[in-house]
Amino acid sequence: EVQLVESGGGLVKPGGSLRLSCAASGFSFSRFSMNWLRQAPGKGLEWVSFISSSGSDIYYADSVKGRFTISRDNGKNSLYLQMNSLRAEDTAVYYCARSELGGYVYWGQGTLVTVSS
Amino acid sequence: SSELTQPPSVSVSPGQTASITCSGDTLGTKHACWYQQKPGQSPVLVIFQNIQRPSGIPERFSGSKSGTTATLTISGTQAMDEADYYCQAWDSSPVVFGGGTKLTVL
């Protein structure tokens, strides 16, 4: 069974940093591209970042470019999102999701990041 | 334009057909996906590559695309289909989502 489990969310002050993790199991992690997406409270879905299976291709949404860094460790079956210079508008549930079929079939349960003083 | 436009809300009676549209220039060259999201849950992919249905998704869910507009159709809508629905244009970067449509089954 494919499982994606996010962790690392919490309350952080504006300007602070947080590192999210996504532990993958039930599939060959190194064969799939992965993504981070987010959803602000009461709002719609927003794609945040993409990383290819080998990590050689990386893309970011303009809203996080220069502040967030996506990475992966295929040996540990894990995906990461380093978030720096956090802003109130980064408050959201952050999901990791596997790329396939031209969409996202598997999603984690999400981890809440709250940026507030 | 990379924006996708959905109606904020759609209402349907049980057993009737619900249609949710998604419009945007990017759909002229990109495939559309559709997601269902119920309160407190992660999104579920219900349509990919415009018309394909993942395994486990009921046959009452179907998709279509014409030009720059994609449509999600739910035939014989059930109370359990009440949810938010999001369209998405597939691309490596940036990935664009519609603003979402709240489907109410009256």
CSV table of C-alpha atoms in Angstrom, one decimal:
chain,number,residue,atom,x,y,z
A,1,GLU,CA,0.0,0.0,0.0
A,2,VAL,CA,1.4,3.4,-1.0
A,3,GLN,CA,1.8,5.7,2.0
A,4,LEU,CA,3.0,9.3,2.2
A,5,VAL,CA,3.4,10.7,5.7
A,6,GLU,CA,4.2,14.3,6.2
A,7,SER,CA,5.8,15.7,9.4
A,8,GLY,CA,7.5,18.8,10.7
A,9,GLY,CA,4.7,21.3,10.6
A,10,GLY,CA,4.0,23.7,13.5
A,11,LEU,CA,3.8,27.3,14.7
A,12,VAL,CA,6.6,29.5,13.6
A,13,LYS,CA,7.2,33.3,13.7
A,14,PRO,CA,7.4,35.4,10.6
A,15,GLY,CA,10.9,35.3,9.2
A,16,GLY,CA,11.5,31.9,10.7
A,17,SER,CA,12.3,28.6,9.2
A,18,LEU,CA,10.8,25.1,9.2
A,19,ARG,CA,11.7,21.8,7.5
A,20,LEU,CA,9.0,19.5,6.4
A,21,SER,CA,9.5,15.8,5.7
A,22,CYS,CA,7.5,13.2,3.8
A,23,ALA,CA,8.2,9.6,4.5
A,24,ALA,CA,7.2,7.3,1.6
A,25,SER,CA,6.5,3.6,1.7
A,26,GLY,CA,4.8,0.9,-0.3
A,27,PHE,CA,6.5,1.8,-3.7
A,28,SER,CA,9.8,2.3,-5.3
A,29,PHE,CA,10.4,5.9,-4.2
A,30,SER,CA,13.4,6.5,-6.4
A,31,ARG,CA,11.4,5.9,-9.6
A,32,PHE,CA,8.8,8.7,-9.1
A,33,SER,CA,8.9,12.5,-9.2
A,34,MET,CA,7.5,14.1,-6.1
A,35,ASN,CA,5.8,17.4,-5.2
A,36,TRP,CA,4.8,19.6,-2.4
A,37,LEU,CA,1.4,21.3,-2.6
A,38,ARG,CA,-0.4,23.5,0.0
A,39,GLN,CA,-3.8,24.7,0.9
A,40,ALA,CA,-4.4,27.8,3.0
A,41,PRO,CA,-7.2,27.6,5.5
A,42,GLY,CA,-10.5,27.8,3.6
A,43,LYS,CA,-8.7,28.3,0.3
A,44,GLY,CA,-7.9,26.2,-2.8
A,45,LEU,CA,-5.0,24.0,-3.8
A,46,GLU,CA,-1.6,25.5,-4.7
A,47,TRP,CA,1.3,23.7,-6.2
A,48,VAL,CA,4.6,24.6,-4.4
A,49,SER,CA,7.4,22.6,-5.8
A,50,PHE,CA,8.5,19.6,-8.0
A,51,ILE,CA,11.5,17.3,-7.9
A,52,SER,CA,12.3,14.7,-10.4
A,53,SER,CA,13.0,11.1,-9.5
A,54,SER,CA,16.8,11.6,-9.5
A,55,GLY,CA,16.6,15.1,-8.1
A,56,SER,CA,18.1,16.6,-11.3
A,57,ASP,CA,15.1,18.7,-12.2
A,58,ILE,CA,13.5,21.1,-9.6
A,59,TYR,CA,10.8,23.7,-10.0
A,60,TYR,CA,9.1,26.2,-7.7
A,61,ALA,CA,6.1,28.3,-7.7
A,62,ASP,CA,6.9,32.0,-8.0
A,63,SER,CA,5.4,32.6,-4.5
A,64,VAL,CA,8.1,30.5,-2.8
A,65,LYS,CA,11.1,30.8,-5.2
A,66,GLY,CA,14.2,31.8,-3.4
A,67,ARG,CA,12.8,31.0,0.1
A,68,PHE,CA,11.9,27.3,-0.2
A,69,THR,CA,14.2,24.4,-1.1
A,70,ILE,CA,12.9,20.9,-2.1
A,71,SER,CA,15.2,17.9,-1.8
A,72,ARG,CA,15.0,14.1,-1.5
A,73,ASP,CA,16.9,11.2,-0.1
A,74,ASN,CA,16.2,8.1,-2.2
A,75,GLY,CA,18.1,6.0,0.2
A,76,LYS,CA,15.8,7.0,3.0
A,77,ASN,CA,12.6,7.1,0.9
A,78,SER,CA,12.1,10.7,2.0
A,79,LEU,CA,11.1,14.0,0.6
A,80,TYR,CA,11.9,17.4,2.2
A,81,LEU,CA,10.9,21.0,2.0
A,82,GLN,CA,13.2,23.6,3.7
A,83,MET,CA,11.2,26.7,4.3
A,84,ASN,CA,13.0,29.9,5.1
A,85,SER,CA,11.9,33.5,5.5
A,86,LEU,CA,8.3,32.4,6.3
A,87,ARG,CA,5.4,34.8,5.9
A,88,ALA,CA,1.9,34.8,7.2
A,89,GLU,CA,0.7,33.9,3.7
A,90,ASP,CA,2.6,30.7,3.9
A,91,THR,CA,0.2,29.4,6.5
A,92,ALA,CA,-1.4,26.3,5.1
A,93,VAL,CA,-1.7,22.5,5.2
A,94,TYR,CA,1.3,21.2,3.2
A,95,TYR,CA,0.9,18.0,1.3
A,96,CYS,CA,3.4,15.8,-0.4
A,97,ALA,CA,2.1,14.0,-3.5
A,98,ARG,CA,3.5,11.6,-6.1
A,99,SER,CA,3.5,12.6,-9.8
A,100,GLU,CA,1.9,10.1,-12.2
A,101,LEU,CA,-0.8,9.8,-14.8
A,102,GLY,CA,-0.4,13.5,-15.5
A,103,GLY,CA,-1.7,14.3,-12.0
A,104,TYR,CA,-1.4,13.4,-8.4
A,105,VAL,CA,-2.8,10.0,-7.4
A,106,TYR,CA,-1.3,9.6,-4.0
A,107,TRP,CA,-1.3,12.4,-1.4
A,108,GLY,CA,-0.2,12.4,2.2
A,109,GLN,CA,-2.5,13.5,5.0
A,110,GLY,CA,-0.9,16.9,5.2
A,111,THR,CA,0.9,18.8,7.9
A,112,LEU,CA,-0.2,22.2,9.1
A,113,VAL,CA,2.2,25.2,9.1
A,114,THR,CA,1.1,28.3,10.9
A,115,VAL,CA,3.2,31.5,10.6
A,116,SER,CA,2.2,33.9,13.2
A,117,SER,CA,3.8,36.1,15.9
B,1,SER,CA,-2.8,33.1,-19.4
B,2,SER,CA,-2.0,30.4,-16.9
B,3,GLU,CA,-5.2,30.9,-14.9
B,4,LEU,CA,-8.0,28.3,-14.7
B,5,THR,CA,-11.5,29.5,-14.0
B,6,GLN,CA,-14.2,27.4,-12.3
B,7,PRO,CA,-17.7,28.4,-11.0
B,8,PRO,CA,-17.6,28.9,-7.2
B,9,SER,CA,-20.6,26.7,-6.7
B,10,VAL,CA,-22.9,24.2,-8.4
B,11,SER,CA,-26.0,22.7,-7.1
B,12,VAL,CA,-27.7,19.5,-8.2
B,13,SER,CA,-30.5,17.3,-7.0
B,14,PRO,CA,-29.8,13.7,-6.1
B,15,GLY,CA,-29.9,11.5,-9.1
B,16,GLN,CA,-29.4,14.3,-11.6
B,17,THR,CA,-26.3,15.3,-13.6
B,18,ALA,CA,-23.8,17.8,-12.4
B,19,SER,CA,-21.4,19.6,-14.7
B,20,ILE,CA,-18.5,21.6,-13.5
B,21,THR,CA,-16.4,23.6,-16.1
B,22,CYS,CA,-12.8,24.8,-16.0
B,23,SER,CA,-11.6,27.3,-18.5
B,24,GLY,CA,-8.2,28.6,-19.3
B,25,ASP,CA,-5.9,29.2,-22.2
B,26,THR,CA,-3.4,26.6,-20.9
B,27,LEU,CA,-6.0,23.9,-21.4
B,28,GLY,CA,-5.6,24.5,-25.2
B,29,THR,CA,-2.3,22.6,-25.0
B,30,LYS,CA,-2.4,20.8,-21.6
B,31,HIS,CA,-4.3,17.9,-20.2
B,32,ALA,CA,-6.8,18.5,-17.4
B,33,CYS,CA,-7.1,16.6,-14.1
B,34,TRP,CA,-9.9,16.8,-11.6
B,35,TYR,CA,-9.8,16.3,-7.9
B,36,GLN,CA,-12.5,15.8,-5.3
B,37,GLN,CA,-11.9,17.0,-1.8
B,38,LYS,CA,-14.2,16.5,1.2
B,39,PRO,CA,-13.8,18.5,4.4
B,40,GLY,CA,-10.8,17.5,6.4
B,41,GLN,CA,-9.5,15.1,3.8
B,42,SER,CA,-6.8,15.1,1.2
B,43,PRO,CA,-7.8,15.5,-2.4
B,44,VAL,CA,-8.6,12.5,-4.5
B,45,LEU,CA,-7.9,12.3,-8.2
B,46,VAL,CA,-11.1,11.5,-10.1
B,47,ILE,CA,-10.1,12.3,-13.7
B,48,PHE,CA,-6.7,12.5,-15.4
B,49,GLN,CA,-5.6,13.2,-19.0
B,50,ASN,CA,-9.0,14.9,-19.6
B,51,ILE,CA,-11.1,11.8,-19.8
B,52,GLN,CA,-9.4,9.0,-18.0
B,53,ARG,CA,-10.8,7.6,-14.7
B,54,PRO,CA,-8.4,6.1,-12.1
B,55,SER,CA,-9.1,2.7,-10.8
B,56,GLY,CA,-11.7,2.8,-8.0
B,57,ILE,CA,-13.4,5.9,-9.2
B,58,PRO,CA,-17.1,5.3,-9.9
B,59,GLU,CA,-18.2,5.3,-13.6
B,60,ARG,CA,-20.6,8.2,-12.8
B,61,PHE,CA,-17.6,10.5,-13.0
B,62,SER,CA,-16.5,11.5,-16.5
B,63,GLY,CA,-14.4,14.2,-18.1
B,64,SER,CA,-14.3,15.9,-21.4
B,65,LYS,CA,-12.4,18.8,-23.0
B,66,SER,CA,-13.1,21.1,-25.9
B,67,GLY,CA,-10.7,23.8,-26.8
B,68,THR,CA,-9.7,25.6,-23.7
B,69,THR,CA,-12.6,24.3,-21.5
B,70,ALA,CA,-12.6,21.1,-19.5
B,71,THR,CA,-15.7,19.7,-18.0
B,72,LEU,CA,-16.3,17.2,-15.1
B,73,THR,CA,-19.6,15.5,-15.3
B,74,ILE,CA,-21.2,13.5,-12.5
B,75,SER,CA,-24.1,11.4,-13.7
B,76,GLY,CA,-26.7,10.2,-11.2
B,77,THR,CA,-25.2,12.4,-8.5
B,78,GLN,CA,-25.3,11.0,-5.0
B,79,ALA,CA,-25.2,12.7,-1.6
B,80,MET,CA,-21.7,11.4,-1.1
B,81,ASP,CA,-20.5,13.4,-4.1
B,82,GLU,CA,-21.0,16.6,-2.2
B,83,ALA,CA,-17.5,18.1,-2.0
B,84,ASP,CA,-15.1,20.7,-3.4
B,85,TYR,CA,-13.8,19.9,-6.9
B,86,TYR,CA,-10.6,21.3,-8.4
B,87,CYS,CA,-9.3,21.2,-11.9
B,88,GLN,CA,-5.6,21.2,-12.7
B,89,ALA,CA,-3.6,21.7,-15.9
B,90,TRP,CA,-0.8,19.3,-16.1
B,91,ASP,CA,2.6,20.7,-16.7
B,92,SER,CA,6.0,20.4,-15.1
B,93,SER,CA,6.1,24.1,-14.1
B,94,PRO,CA,4.1,25.9,-13.0
B,95,VAL,CA,1.3,23.5,-12.2
B,96,VAL,CA,-2.0,25.5,-12.2
B,97,PHE,CA,-5.2,24.8,-10.2
B,98,GLY,CA,-8.6,26.2,-10.7
B,99,GLY,CA,-10.1,28.1,-7.7
B,100,GLY,CA,-12.4,25.2,-6.9
B,101,THR,CA,-16.1,24.5,-7.1
B,102,LYS,CA,-18.3,23.6,-4.2
B,103,LEU,CA,-20.8,21.0,-5.3
B,104,THR,CA,-24.0,20.9,-3.2
B,105,VAL,CA,-26.4,18.0,-3.5
B,106,LEU,CA,-29.7,19.4,-2.5
